[in-house]
Amino acid sequence: MITADRSTRPVVAASRAGGQAVVVERTGRPEIGLESGAEPTTEVDALTLGRRIRERRTARGMTLGELAAAIERAPSQVSAIENGKREPRLSMLRTIALALGTTADELLKTDAPSERAALEIAVERAQRGPVFAALGLPSFRVAKGMSDQTLTTILALHQEIDRLHRERAATPEEARRANAQLRAEMRARDNFYPELEAKAAELLEAVGHTGGPVSHQLVADMAGHLGYSLHYVGDLPHSTRSVTDKRNGRVYLPTAQSPSRDSRSPILQALASHLLGHHEPRDYAEFLRQRIETNYLTAAILLPEQATVRFLTEAKNLRRISMEDLRDAFAVSYETAAHRFTNVATARLDIPVHFTKVHESGTIIKAYENDRVRFPSDALGAIEGTTMCRNWTARTVFDVEDRFSPWYQYTDTSSGTFWCTSRIEKAKEGEYSVSVGVPFEHVKWFRGRETPHRAVSRCPDPSCCQAPAGLAERWADASWPAARTPTSLLAALPTGTFPGVDQTEVFQFLEAHAPSA
C-alpha cells in the first residue's frame, strides 16, 4: 500500500472506545479529540477519511446526491468532504456514518479502504505538495477511468522530480554548513579521537606490528586479516581511488600509482570504512564525517599513537619539532605527517595548533584551528572555499624559489602573532601549500623558530589584500581574466550517494571483475 508523510496534513481524531468527543484546536484548524481521561486518539487525514466515505457510499449504491439528501447537506459539501478538501465535525461524521450504515470509528480507520484508493490518495497528496506548486502544474481530478498504471506512473514521475529538487537543494552552501559544524566538533575535541586511536592500535597488534614504518606488506596483511584480498587493475573507474567488493571480499586498486600519493593510503582507507562500519551516506554531512573518520584512522595506522607521541615528545624536549622529521621517521607524505601532528599536538603535547591546505589560487581547501587564529569565513562560518590572506605563510610560500627546504614565517595579526611552517605539494589539480602553525608563545618547541621572515596581515580589513589604488585605477576597466573554475564548484552536492562517483560505472566494473561462481 502506498503511504506518504502526513505531518503537515489536516487530521481528525476520535475515540476507538466510544469516549465523549470534543472539538479542539491544533495548528489553527478544528479537530475531533477526546475529553480528559479518554484513550489516546487515532489520527486520520482528510484525504483518507474522504476516500473511506466515498468507498462506503459507492459500495451501498448511493449517489452523491442521495447521500447529501440523507444528511441534509448540499452535494457540493459532500463532494468537498469526499475529496479531502473539507473536514466534517463529529456530529456530521456521525450523521454520515448513520446514513451509510456504519460507524464513525469505521470511517476514521487510518488505512486506505483499498489499494486503488491508496493510489488515488497518494496522487491527490502529490498534487497538493510543493513540487506541483513549484512546477506550476494545474491539478486534475483523479477519474475512475484512469488505470492503476497511469496513477503509478504519475507517482513515479513525481517522486523523481522531488528527488531532483532535493538534490538541487543540496548545494555547496549545505556542504559548507556541514563542514563548519564538523570543524567545530573537531575543535571541541582538539581533533583527537580516542576511539579511532584504539581501533588503529588493535589492528596493528593483530598483524604483529612492533615498531617502525608500516610497510606495504603489513598493510596487505591487514587486508587479509579483515577478510579482503587486494587486486590491482588497469580499468578502475576514473572517479574512484579504490573499489571494494564487499560480497566477494576484494579491494580493487589502480596499477598505475600517482607519484604524489602514498600507495598504502587507498588500501587503508578502504579497510577503514569496513572497520568503522560505514554505510552509504544519507546526506553530505554524513559523507564528510565518514571521510574525516577514514582519513584519521588511516593516519593513525601509518603513524601509531604511542610511537608518534614518543617521537614528538623527544623532539619537543629538544625544541626541534619538525614536520619533515615526522614525515621521514614514518615514511609518509608531508600532508599526512602534518595532519597527524594536529591529532596529537594538543591532546598529547599541550600545543594549540592550526593547519591549512591552500590551492595556488589562494583558495582554502582544508583548515583546522584551536589556537585563536582567525581564518577568513563566510556568513555560515565556513572556511573552506574562502581566500587566504596574501600575506600568510600559506600564500607567501608560493613565491619562494627554494621548493626543497621548508618555509618558515611569522605573521602578525589582529588576534596575535603566529609562526607557520609550510611546504608545496603537487597534485593533478595544481600546486597546494600545506601549513602547520602555532601561537608565538609555543614556537619555542619548533625547528625554524629563528627565521627572519615576517609579515603583517590586516585581514579581514579589505585594504589588506587589495591592489594599490593607482594600480587598480589603471586596470580596473581594462582587465578581463578568464577564471579556471573547478568543476566541483558548479556541481550540486551531493551528485549521488557518494559525491563525485559515477555509481553506474562502479557497478559495471564490479560485474566485470566479480569471480565466477
Short mmCIF file of C-alpha atoms in Angstrom, two decimals:
data_model
loop_
_atom_site.label_atom_id
_atom_site.label_comp_id
_atom_site.label_asym_id
_atom_site.label_seq_id
_atom_site.Cartn_x
_atom_site.Cartn_y
_atom_site.Cartn_z
CA MET A 1 0.00 0.00 0.00
CA ILE A 2 1.28 3.46 -0.85
CA THR A 3 1.72 5.83 2.10
CA ALA A 4 3.01 9.35 2.45
CA ASP A 5 4.06 11.78 5.12
CA ARG A 6 1.05 13.32 6.80
CA SER A 7 2.90 15.56 9.19
CA THR A 8 1.56 18.71 7.56
CA ARG A 9 -1.87 17.37 6.64
CA PRO A 10 -5.13 18.22 8.43
CA VAL A 11 -6.38 15.40 10.64
CA VAL A 12 -9.42 14.50 12.66
CA ALA A 13 -9.35 12.24 15.71
CA ALA A 14 -11.88 10.24 17.69
CA SER A 15 -12.04 7.60 20.38
CA ARG A 16 -11.54 3.98 19.47
CA ALA A 17 -13.55 3.10 22.62
CA GLY A 18 -16.55 5.38 22.16
CA GLY A 19 -15.38 8.11 24.54
CA GLN A 20 -17.06 11.51 24.66
CA ALA A 21 -15.62 13.69 21.91
CA VAL A 22 -14.95 17.41 21.97
CA VAL A 23 -13.75 19.87 19.34
CA VAL A 24 -10.17 21.01 19.95
CA GLU A 25 -7.80 23.41 18.19
CA ARG A 26 -4.37 22.38 16.82
CA THR A 27 -2.36 24.01 14.08
CA GLY A 28 -5.16 26.56 13.77
CA ARG A 29 -7.74 24.07 12.48
CA PRO A 30 -10.67 22.35 14.22
CA GLU A 31 -10.17 18.69 15.01
CA ILE A 32 -12.10 15.99 16.83
CA GLY A 33 -10.50 14.99 20.13
CA LEU A 34 -11.32 13.34 23.44
CA GLU A 35 -12.08 14.71 26.83
CA SER A 36 -9.58 14.18 29.61
CA GLY A 37 -9.28 10.58 30.72
CA ALA A 38 -10.21 9.03 27.37
CA GLU A 39 -7.87 6.68 25.50
CA PRO A 40 -5.32 8.11 23.03
CA THR A 41 -6.80 9.27 19.76
CA THR A 42 -6.15 7.86 16.33
CA GLU A 43 -5.39 10.38 13.60
CA VAL A 44 -6.69 10.22 10.04
CA ASP A 45 -6.00 12.76 7.36
CA ALA A 46 -8.89 14.31 5.44
CA LEU A 47 -8.00 12.54 2.19
CA THR A 48 -8.19 9.07 3.75
CA LEU A 49 -11.42 9.92 5.56
CA GLY A 50 -12.96 11.22 2.35
CA ARG A 51 -11.97 8.10 0.41
CA ARG A 52 -13.44 5.83 3.08
CA ILE A 53 -16.74 7.75 2.89
CA ARG A 54 -16.76 7.54 -0.92
CA GLU A 55 -15.91 3.83 -0.94
CA ARG A 56 -18.68 3.11 1.55
CA ARG A 57 -21.21 5.20 -0.41
CA THR A 58 -20.46 3.53 -3.74
CA ALA A 59 -20.50 0.09 -2.12
CA ARG A 60 -24.07 0.78 -1.00
CA GLY A 61 -25.03 2.01 -4.46
CA MET A 62 -25.76 5.55 -3.29
CA THR A 63 -25.21 8.59 -5.46
CA LEU A 64 -23.59 11.75 -4.18
CA GLY A 65 -26.97 13.47 -4.25
CA GLU A 66 -28.66 10.71 -2.29
CA LEU A 67 -26.06 10.90 0.50
CA ALA A 68 -26.34 14.69 0.53
CA ALA A 69 -30.11 14.44 0.89
CA ALA A 70 -29.81 11.85 3.66
CA ILE A 71 -27.62 14.14 5.78
CA GLU A 72 -29.43 17.32 4.70
CA ARG A 73 -26.43 18.97 3.14
CA ALA A 74 -25.66 20.27 -0.33
CA PRO A 75 -24.00 17.81 -2.74
CA SER A 76 -21.09 20.25 -3.09
CA GLN A 77 -20.41 19.94 0.65
CA VAL A 78 -20.36 16.15 0.49
CA SER A 79 -18.10 16.29 -2.59
CA ALA A 80 -15.65 18.54 -0.72
CA ILE A 81 -15.58 16.05 2.18
CA GLU A 82 -15.02 13.05 -0.10
CA ASN A 83 -12.22 14.89 -1.91
CA GLY A 84 -10.46 15.70 1.36
CA LYS A 85 -10.96 19.44 0.97
CA ARG A 86 -13.22 19.80 3.98
CA GLU A 87 -13.20 18.17 7.41
CA PRO A 88 -16.57 17.21 8.94
CA ARG A 89 -17.29 17.90 12.58
CA LEU A 90 -18.02 14.92 14.75
CA SER A 91 -21.78 15.50 14.66
CA MET A 92 -21.79 15.49 10.85
CA LEU A 93 -19.43 12.50 10.74
CA ARG A 94 -21.85 10.53 12.88
CA THR A 95 -24.73 11.54 10.63
CA ILE A 96 -22.77 10.41 7.55
CA ALA A 97 -21.89 7.11 9.22
CA LEU A 98 -25.55 6.52 10.13
CA ALA A 99 -26.64 7.21 6.53
CA LEU A 100 -24.00 4.76 5.25
CA GLY A 101 -24.89 2.05 7.74
CA THR A 102 -21.55 2.14 9.54
CA THR A 103 -19.88 3.86 12.49
CA ALA A 104 -17.66 6.90 12.89
CA ASP A 105 -14.89 4.62 14.18
CA GLU A 106 -15.01 2.61 10.95
CA LEU A 107 -14.72 5.74 8.82
CA LEU A 108 -11.83 7.01 10.96
CA LYS A 109 -9.57 3.99 10.36
CA THR A 110 -6.11 5.11 9.35
CA ASP A 111 -5.59 2.79 6.38
CA ALA A 112 -6.97 3.42 2.92
CA PRO A 113 -10.00 1.24 2.11
CA SER A 114 -8.29 -0.36 -0.92
CA GLU A 115 -5.07 -0.34 -2.91
CA ARG A 116 -6.76 1.72 -5.60
CA ALA A 117 -7.85 4.26 -3.00
CA ALA A 118 -4.28 4.38 -1.66
CA LEU A 119 -3.05 5.22 -5.16
CA GLU A 120 -5.63 7.95 -5.55
CA ILE A 121 -4.78 9.41 -2.14
CA ALA A 122 -1.08 9.46 -2.96
CA VAL A 123 -1.70 11.23 -6.28
CA GLU A 124 -4.00 13.78 -4.64
CA ARG A 125 -1.43 14.40 -1.93
CA ALA A 126 1.29 14.87 -4.53
CA GLN A 127 -0.81 17.46 -6.33
CA ARG A 128 -1.16 19.44 -3.12
CA GLY A 129 2.56 19.30 -2.36
CA PRO A 130 5.34 21.79 -3.14
CA VAL A 131 6.63 20.04 -6.26
CA PHE A 132 3.45 20.57 -8.27
CA ALA A 133 3.27 24.13 -6.98
CA ALA A 134 6.89 24.82 -7.94
CA LEU A 135 6.31 23.48 -11.45
CA GLY A 136 3.11 25.47 -11.89
CA LEU A 137 1.20 22.37 -12.95
CA PRO A 138 -2.61 22.54 -12.79
CA SER A 139 -4.30 19.98 -10.59
CA PHE A 140 -6.51 17.33 -12.18
CA ARG A 141 -9.31 15.14 -11.00
CA VAL A 142 -8.38 11.51 -10.43
CA ALA A 143 -11.08 9.86 -12.52
CA LYS A 144 -12.28 6.29 -12.28
CA GLY A 145 -11.21 5.74 -15.87
CA MET A 146 -7.54 6.30 -15.01
CA SER A 147 -5.79 2.97 -14.77
CA ASP A 148 -3.63 1.95 -11.83
CA GLN A 149 -0.64 2.01 -14.18
CA THR A 150 -1.35 5.64 -15.08
CA LEU A 151 -1.52 6.67 -11.43
CA THR A 152 1.62 4.67 -10.60
CA THR A 153 3.48 6.38 -13.47
CA ILE A 154 2.38 9.82 -12.28
CA LEU A 155 3.59 8.99 -8.77
CA ALA A 156 6.95 7.70 -10.06
CA LEU A 157 7.48 10.90 -12.06
CA HIS A 158 6.55 13.00 -9.04
CA GLN A 159 8.97 11.12 -6.81
CA GLU A 160 11.80 11.53 -9.31
CA ILE A 161 11.14 15.27 -9.65
CA ASP A 162 11.01 15.52 -5.87
CA ARG A 163 14.36 13.71 -5.63
CA LEU A 164 15.91 16.09 -8.16
CA HIS A 165 14.57 19.05 -6.19
CA ARG A 166 16.13 17.70 -3.02
CA GLU A 167 19.40 17.09 -4.83
CA ARG A 168 19.34 20.61 -6.20
CA ALA A 169 18.76 21.86 -2.67
CA ALA A 170 21.91 20.01 -1.59
CA THR A 171 24.01 22.97 -2.73
CA PRO A 172 27.59 23.89 -1.95
CA GLU A 173 26.11 26.02 0.83
CA GLU A 174 24.80 22.86 2.52
CA ALA A 175 28.23 21.28 2.24
CA ARG A 176 29.89 24.37 3.67
CA ARG A 177 27.46 24.48 6.59
CA ALA A 178 28.08 20.80 7.31
CA ASN A 179 31.83 21.34 7.10
CA ALA A 180 31.66 24.26 9.54
CA GLN A 181 29.71 22.18 12.04
CA LEU A 182 32.13 19.28 11.73
CA ARG A 183 35.13 21.55 12.22
CA ALA A 184 33.53 22.97 15.38
CA GLU A 185 33.25 19.43 16.74
CA MET A 186 36.87 18.71 15.85
CA ARG A 187 37.95 21.89 17.66
CA ALA A 188 35.97 20.90 20.76
CA ARG A 189 37.80 17.56 20.81
CA ASP A 190 41.20 19.10 19.97
CA ASN A 191 40.98 16.97 16.82
CA PHE A 192 41.72 13.86 18.87
CA TYR A 193 39.50 10.74 18.64
CA PRO A 194 40.46 8.09 21.21
CA GLU A 195 38.03 5.54 19.76
CA LEU A 196 39.78 5.71 16.38
CA GLU A 197 43.20 5.52 18.03
CA ALA A 198 42.04 2.33 19.77
CA LYS A 199 40.88 0.74 16.50
CA ALA A 200 44.20 1.55 14.85
CA ALA A 201 46.17 0.06 17.75
CA GLU A 202 44.02 -3.08 17.73
CA LEU A 203 44.59 -3.68 14.01
CA LEU A 204 48.34 -3.04 14.26
CA GLU A 205 48.60 -5.52 17.12
CA ALA A 206 46.60 -8.11 15.21
CA VAL A 207 49.14 -8.16 12.36
CA GLY A 208 52.19 -8.14 14.63
CA HIS A 209 53.46 -4.58 14.13
CA THR A 210 56.20 -3.92 16.69
CA GLY A 211 57.53 -0.57 15.57
CA GLY A 212 58.97 1.40 12.68
CA PRO A 213 57.19 2.46 9.48
CA VAL A 214 54.17 0.39 8.49
CA SER A 215 55.27 -1.49 5.37
CA HIS A 216 53.17 -2.20 2.30
CA GLN A 217 53.35 -5.91 3.16
CA LEU A 218 51.99 -5.20 6.62
CA VAL A 219 49.09 -3.29 5.03
CA ALA A 220 48.39 -6.30 2.81
CA ASP A 221 48.42 -8.48 5.93
CA MET A 222 45.80 -6.17 7.45
CA ALA A 223 43.59 -6.69 4.42
CA GLY A 224 43.94 -10.46 4.76
CA HIS A 225 43.22 -10.28 8.49
CA LEU A 226 39.94 -8.47 7.72
CA GLY A 227 38.98 -10.99 5.03
CA TYR A 228 39.93 -9.00 1.92
CA SER A 229 42.28 -9.66 -0.96
CA LEU A 230 43.97 -6.93 -3.00
CA HIS A 231 43.58 -6.78 -6.79
CA TYR A 232 45.41 -4.29 -8.99
CA VAL A 233 43.62 -3.46 -12.25
CA GLY A 234 44.09 -1.10 -15.15
CA ASP A 235 40.45 -0.18 -15.65
CA LEU A 236 39.47 1.18 -12.25
CA PRO A 237 36.60 3.69 -12.66
CA HIS A 238 38.25 7.06 -13.21
CA SER A 239 36.20 8.72 -10.46
CA THR A 240 37.50 6.36 -7.73
CA ARG A 241 40.71 5.69 -5.80
CA SER A 242 39.61 2.17 -4.98
CA VAL A 243 36.51 -0.01 -5.24
CA THR A 244 35.57 -2.56 -2.58
CA ASP A 245 33.58 -5.67 -3.45
CA LYS A 246 32.08 -6.48 -0.06
CA ARG A 247 30.31 -9.56 -1.39
CA ASN A 248 33.48 -11.30 -2.56
CA GLY A 249 35.97 -9.70 -0.15
CA ARG A 250 38.02 -7.85 -2.76
CA VAL A 251 39.64 -4.41 -2.86
CA TYR A 252 40.43 -3.17 -6.37
CA LEU A 253 43.28 -0.69 -6.78
CA PRO A 254 44.89 1.01 -9.80
CA THR A 255 48.02 -0.49 -11.30
CA ALA A 256 49.35 2.99 -12.04
CA GLN A 257 50.17 4.78 -8.79
CA SER A 258 50.24 8.57 -8.55
CA PRO A 259 53.73 9.80 -7.61
CA SER A 260 52.12 12.32 -5.23
CA ARG A 261 50.11 9.73 -3.26
CA ASP A 262 51.15 7.06 -0.79
CA SER A 263 50.22 3.68 -2.30
CA ARG A 264 49.24 2.40 1.16
CA SER A 265 46.63 5.07 1.77
CA PRO A 266 43.93 3.87 -0.68
CA ILE A 267 44.13 0.37 0.82
CA LEU A 268 43.89 1.63 4.38
CA GLN A 269 41.05 3.99 3.51
CA ALA A 270 39.07 1.12 2.04
CA LEU A 271 39.79 -1.04 5.09
CA ALA A 272 38.94 1.87 7.42
CA SER A 273 35.43 2.13 6.00
CA HIS A 274 34.98 -1.58 6.72
CA LEU A 275 36.39 -1.29 10.24
CA LEU A 276 34.16 1.70 11.03
CA GLY A 277 31.02 0.05 9.67
CA HIS A 278 30.28 2.88 7.27
CA HIS A 279 27.11 2.62 5.21
CA GLU A 280 26.11 4.69 2.20
CA PRO A 281 25.95 8.31 3.42
CA ARG A 282 22.44 9.72 3.71
CA ASP A 283 23.49 13.34 3.32
CA TYR A 284 26.55 15.47 2.75
CA ALA A 285 27.20 15.93 6.47
CA GLU A 286 27.47 12.16 6.91
CA PHE A 287 29.68 11.90 3.83
CA LEU A 288 32.08 14.48 5.29
CA ARG A 289 32.09 12.77 8.69
CA GLN A 290 32.92 9.41 7.11
CA ARG A 291 35.76 10.99 5.15
CA ILE A 292 37.18 12.60 8.30
CA GLU A 293 36.99 9.30 10.20
CA THR A 294 38.53 7.35 7.32
CA ASN A 295 41.44 9.75 6.91
CA TYR A 296 42.00 9.90 10.65
CA LEU A 297 42.09 6.12 11.05
CA THR A 298 44.40 5.78 8.04
CA ALA A 299 46.86 8.26 9.55
CA ALA A 300 46.58 6.60 12.98
CA ILE A 301 47.63 3.29 11.40
CA LEU A 302 50.53 4.78 9.44
CA LEU A 303 51.70 6.83 12.43
CA PRO A 304 50.74 4.78 15.53
CA GLU A 305 49.82 6.90 18.52
CA GLN A 306 52.38 5.66 21.04
CA ALA A 307 55.30 5.81 18.63
CA THR A 308 54.24 9.18 17.23
CA VAL A 309 53.77 10.77 20.65
CA ARG A 310 57.10 9.35 21.84
CA PHE A 311 58.88 10.74 18.77
CA LEU A 312 57.28 14.18 19.07
CA THR A 313 57.81 14.36 22.84
CA GLU A 314 61.52 13.76 22.36
CA ALA A 315 61.57 16.43 19.66
CA LYS A 316 59.72 18.85 21.94
CA ASN A 317 62.19 18.27 24.75
CA LEU A 318 64.98 19.06 22.29
CA ARG A 319 62.99 22.03 20.93
CA ARG A 320 63.16 20.82 17.36
CA ILE A 321 59.72 19.59 16.33
CA SER A 322 59.67 19.31 12.56
CA MET A 323 57.04 18.06 10.12
CA GLU A 324 59.83 16.90 7.82
CA ASP A 325 61.37 14.75 10.56
CA LEU A 326 57.97 13.25 11.39
CA ARG A 327 57.39 12.54 7.71
CA ASP A 328 60.74 10.81 7.30
CA ALA A 329 60.52 8.80 10.52
CA PHE A 330 57.29 7.10 9.48
CA ALA A 331 57.76 7.14 5.67
CA VAL A 332 54.57 9.09 4.94
CA SER A 333 53.73 12.15 2.89
CA TYR A 334 54.25 15.63 4.30
CA GLU A 335 50.50 16.26 4.34
CA THR A 336 49.83 13.04 6.27
CA ALA A 337 52.51 13.98 8.80
CA ALA A 338 51.04 17.46 9.19
CA HIS A 339 47.53 16.04 9.62
CA ARG A 340 48.74 13.56 12.19
CA PHE A 341 50.56 16.25 14.13
CA THR A 342 47.28 18.16 14.55
CA ASN A 343 45.70 14.97 16.01
CA VAL A 344 48.16 14.67 18.88
CA ALA A 345 49.60 18.19 19.28
CA THR A 346 47.05 19.48 21.77
CA ALA A 347 45.81 16.29 23.42
CA ARG A 348 49.26 14.75 23.93
CA LEU A 349 51.78 17.63 23.72
CA ASP A 350 49.70 20.52 25.08
CA ILE A 351 50.36 22.63 21.96
CA PRO A 352 47.47 24.53 20.31
CA VAL A 353 47.76 24.40 16.55
CA HIS A 354 46.29 25.32 13.20
CA PHE A 355 46.52 23.60 9.82
CA THR A 356 45.74 24.72 6.28
CA LYS A 357 45.82 23.29 2.80
CA VAL A 358 45.64 26.11 0.26
CA HIS A 359 45.46 25.91 -3.53
CA GLU A 360 47.87 28.03 -5.57
CA SER A 361 44.89 30.26 -6.45
CA GLY A 362 44.63 31.19 -2.77
CA THR A 363 41.52 29.11 -2.08
CA ILE A 364 41.47 27.34 1.28
CA ILE A 365 40.82 23.62 0.70
CA LYS A 366 41.18 22.35 4.28
CA ALA A 367 41.55 24.15 7.56
CA TYR A 368 41.62 23.40 11.28
CA GLU A 369 42.41 25.58 14.29
CA ASN A 370 42.17 25.61 18.05
CA ASP A 371 44.77 28.33 18.72
CA ARG A 372 42.70 31.55 18.29
CA VAL A 373 43.92 32.12 14.75
CA ARG A 374 41.31 33.88 12.60
CA PHE A 375 40.79 32.42 9.16
CA PRO A 376 38.52 34.09 6.61
CA SER A 377 34.99 32.70 6.71
CA ASP A 378 31.58 33.29 5.18
CA ALA A 379 28.26 34.01 6.88
CA LEU A 380 27.80 30.28 7.54
CA GLY A 381 31.08 30.10 9.42
CA ALA A 382 32.65 28.05 6.63
CA ILE A 383 36.37 28.48 5.96
CA GLU A 384 36.85 26.06 3.08
CA GLY A 385 36.36 27.84 -0.24
CA THR A 386 37.33 31.29 1.04
CA THR A 387 40.54 33.07 0.05
CA MET A 388 43.57 33.05 2.32
CA CYS A 389 45.26 36.38 3.04
CA ARG A 390 48.11 37.06 0.61
CA ASN A 391 50.50 37.76 3.50
CA TRP A 392 50.04 34.47 5.32
CA THR A 393 52.69 31.75 5.12
CA ALA A 394 50.31 29.53 3.16
CA ARG A 395 50.37 32.11 0.34
CA THR A 396 53.89 33.58 0.53
CA VAL A 397 55.40 30.09 0.22
CA PHE A 398 54.36 30.02 -3.45
CA ASP A 399 56.76 32.89 -4.16
CA VAL A 400 59.77 31.06 -2.69
CA GLU A 401 62.21 29.70 -5.26
CA ASP A 402 63.63 27.00 -2.98
CA ARG A 403 60.98 24.26 -3.05
CA PHE A 404 63.20 21.71 -1.29
CA SER A 405 63.51 23.47 2.06
CA PRO A 406 60.68 24.20 4.46
CA TRP A 407 59.43 27.80 4.55
CA TYR A 408 59.08 29.41 7.99
CA GLN A 409 57.37 32.70 8.69
CA TYR A 410 55.93 34.82 11.50
CA THR A 411 52.68 36.63 10.76
CA ASP A 412 51.40 39.48 12.91
CA THR A 413 47.59 39.61 13.02
CA SER A 414 44.84 41.33 14.99
CA SER A 415 44.49 38.17 17.11
CA GLY A 416 48.21 37.77 17.83
CA THR A 417 51.43 36.64 16.22
CA PHE A 418 51.61 33.17 14.71
CA TRP A 419 54.51 31.12 13.38
CA CYS A 420 53.99 28.69 10.49
CA THR A 421 55.96 26.09 8.59
CA SER A 422 54.85 25.33 5.05
CA ARG A 423 55.69 23.26 2.01
CA ILE A 424 54.41 22.98 -1.55
CA GLU A 425 52.79 19.70 -2.65
CA LYS A 426 51.81 18.84 -6.22
CA ALA A 427 48.58 17.21 -7.39
CA LYS A 428 46.72 16.88 -10.66
CA GLU A 429 44.61 19.95 -9.73
CA GLY A 430 47.74 22.09 -9.36
CA GLU A 431 50.02 23.04 -6.51
CA TYR A 432 48.98 23.27 -2.86
CA SER A 433 50.64 24.60 0.23
CA VAL A 434 50.36 22.50 3.39
CA SER A 435 50.99 24.54 6.52
CA VAL A 436 51.09 23.97 10.26
CA GLY A 437 51.26 26.87 12.70
CA VAL A 438 51.19 27.77 16.39
CA PRO A 439 50.85 30.93 18.50
CA PHE A 440 54.06 32.83 19.21
CA GLU A 441 54.35 31.51 22.78
CA HIS A 442 54.62 27.93 21.51
CA VAL A 443 57.16 28.45 18.70
CA LYS A 444 59.96 27.67 21.16
CA TRP A 445 59.32 23.95 20.61
CA PHE A 446 59.90 24.03 16.84
CA ARG A 447 62.79 23.96 14.46
CA GLY A 448 62.75 27.04 12.26
CA ARG A 449 61.82 29.50 15.00
CA GLU A 450 64.92 31.59 14.16
CA THR A 451 63.50 32.57 10.77
CA PRO A 452 63.82 36.27 9.86
CA HIS A 453 60.76 36.12 7.62
CA ARG A 454 57.87 38.17 8.96
CA ALA A 455 54.68 39.61 7.52
CA VAL A 456 51.65 41.56 8.67
CA SER A 457 48.07 40.53 7.93
CA ARG A 458 45.28 43.06 8.49
CA CYS A 459 42.59 40.73 7.10
CA PRO A 460 39.62 40.81 7.25
CA ASP A 461 40.27 44.53 6.67
CA PRO A 462 39.57 44.82 2.90
CA SER A 463 42.59 47.06 2.41
CA CYS A 464 44.97 44.24 3.35
CA CYS A 465 44.87 42.28 0.11
CA GLN A 466 43.59 44.93 -2.31
CA ALA A 467 45.77 46.17 -5.11
CA PRO A 468 47.36 49.61 -4.59
CA ALA A 469 44.98 52.42 -5.53
CA GLY A 470 46.97 53.63 -8.54
CA LEU A 471 47.33 50.12 -9.97
CA ALA A 472 43.65 49.40 -9.51
CA GLU A 473 42.64 52.66 -11.19
CA ARG A 474 44.79 51.93 -14.25
CA TRP A 475 43.49 48.42 -14.83
CA ALA A 476 40.03 48.12 -13.23
CA ASP A 477 38.20 48.80 -16.52
CA ALA A 478 40.81 47.28 -18.83
CA SER A 479 41.14 43.74 -17.49
CA TRP A 480 39.07 40.63 -18.19
CA PRO A 481 40.57 37.46 -16.69
CA ALA A 482 39.18 34.03 -17.59
CA ALA A 483 38.86 32.06 -14.37
CA ARG A 484 39.90 28.42 -14.28
CA THR A 485 36.83 27.31 -12.35
CA PRO A 486 36.93 23.88 -10.68
CA THR A 487 34.03 21.73 -11.88
CA SER A 488 33.19 20.85 -8.27
CA LEU A 489 32.31 24.50 -7.67
CA LEU A 490 29.34 24.21 -10.03
CA ALA A 491 28.18 20.71 -9.19
CA ALA A 492 25.20 20.02 -6.97
CA LEU A 493 26.30 18.40 -3.73
CA PRO A 494 25.95 15.58 -3.37
CA THR A 495 25.65 14.45 -7.00
CA GLY A 496 24.92 10.90 -5.89
CA THR A 497 25.07 8.69 -2.86
CA PHE A 498 28.85 9.11 -2.94
CA PRO A 499 29.57 12.65 -4.25
CA GLY A 500 31.71 12.71 -7.36
CA VAL A 501 31.42 8.97 -8.04
CA ASP A 502 29.66 7.50 -11.08
CA GLN A 503 27.89 4.57 -9.44
CA THR A 504 26.80 3.01 -12.75
CA GLU A 505 30.46 2.85 -13.77
CA VAL A 506 31.33 1.27 -10.41
CA PHE A 507 28.57 -1.34 -10.70
CA GLN A 508 29.65 -2.25 -14.25
CA PHE A 509 33.25 -2.55 -13.06
CA LEU A 510 32.31 -4.89 -10.20
CA GLU A 511 30.18 -7.01 -12.50
CA ALA A 512 33.06 -7.38 -14.94
CA HIS A 513 35.60 -8.30 -12.25
CA ALA A 514 33.47 -10.46 -9.96
CA PRO A 515 34.88 -14.01 -9.62
CA SER A 516 32.88 -16.66 -11.45
CA ALA A 517 30.61 -18.81 -9.34
#
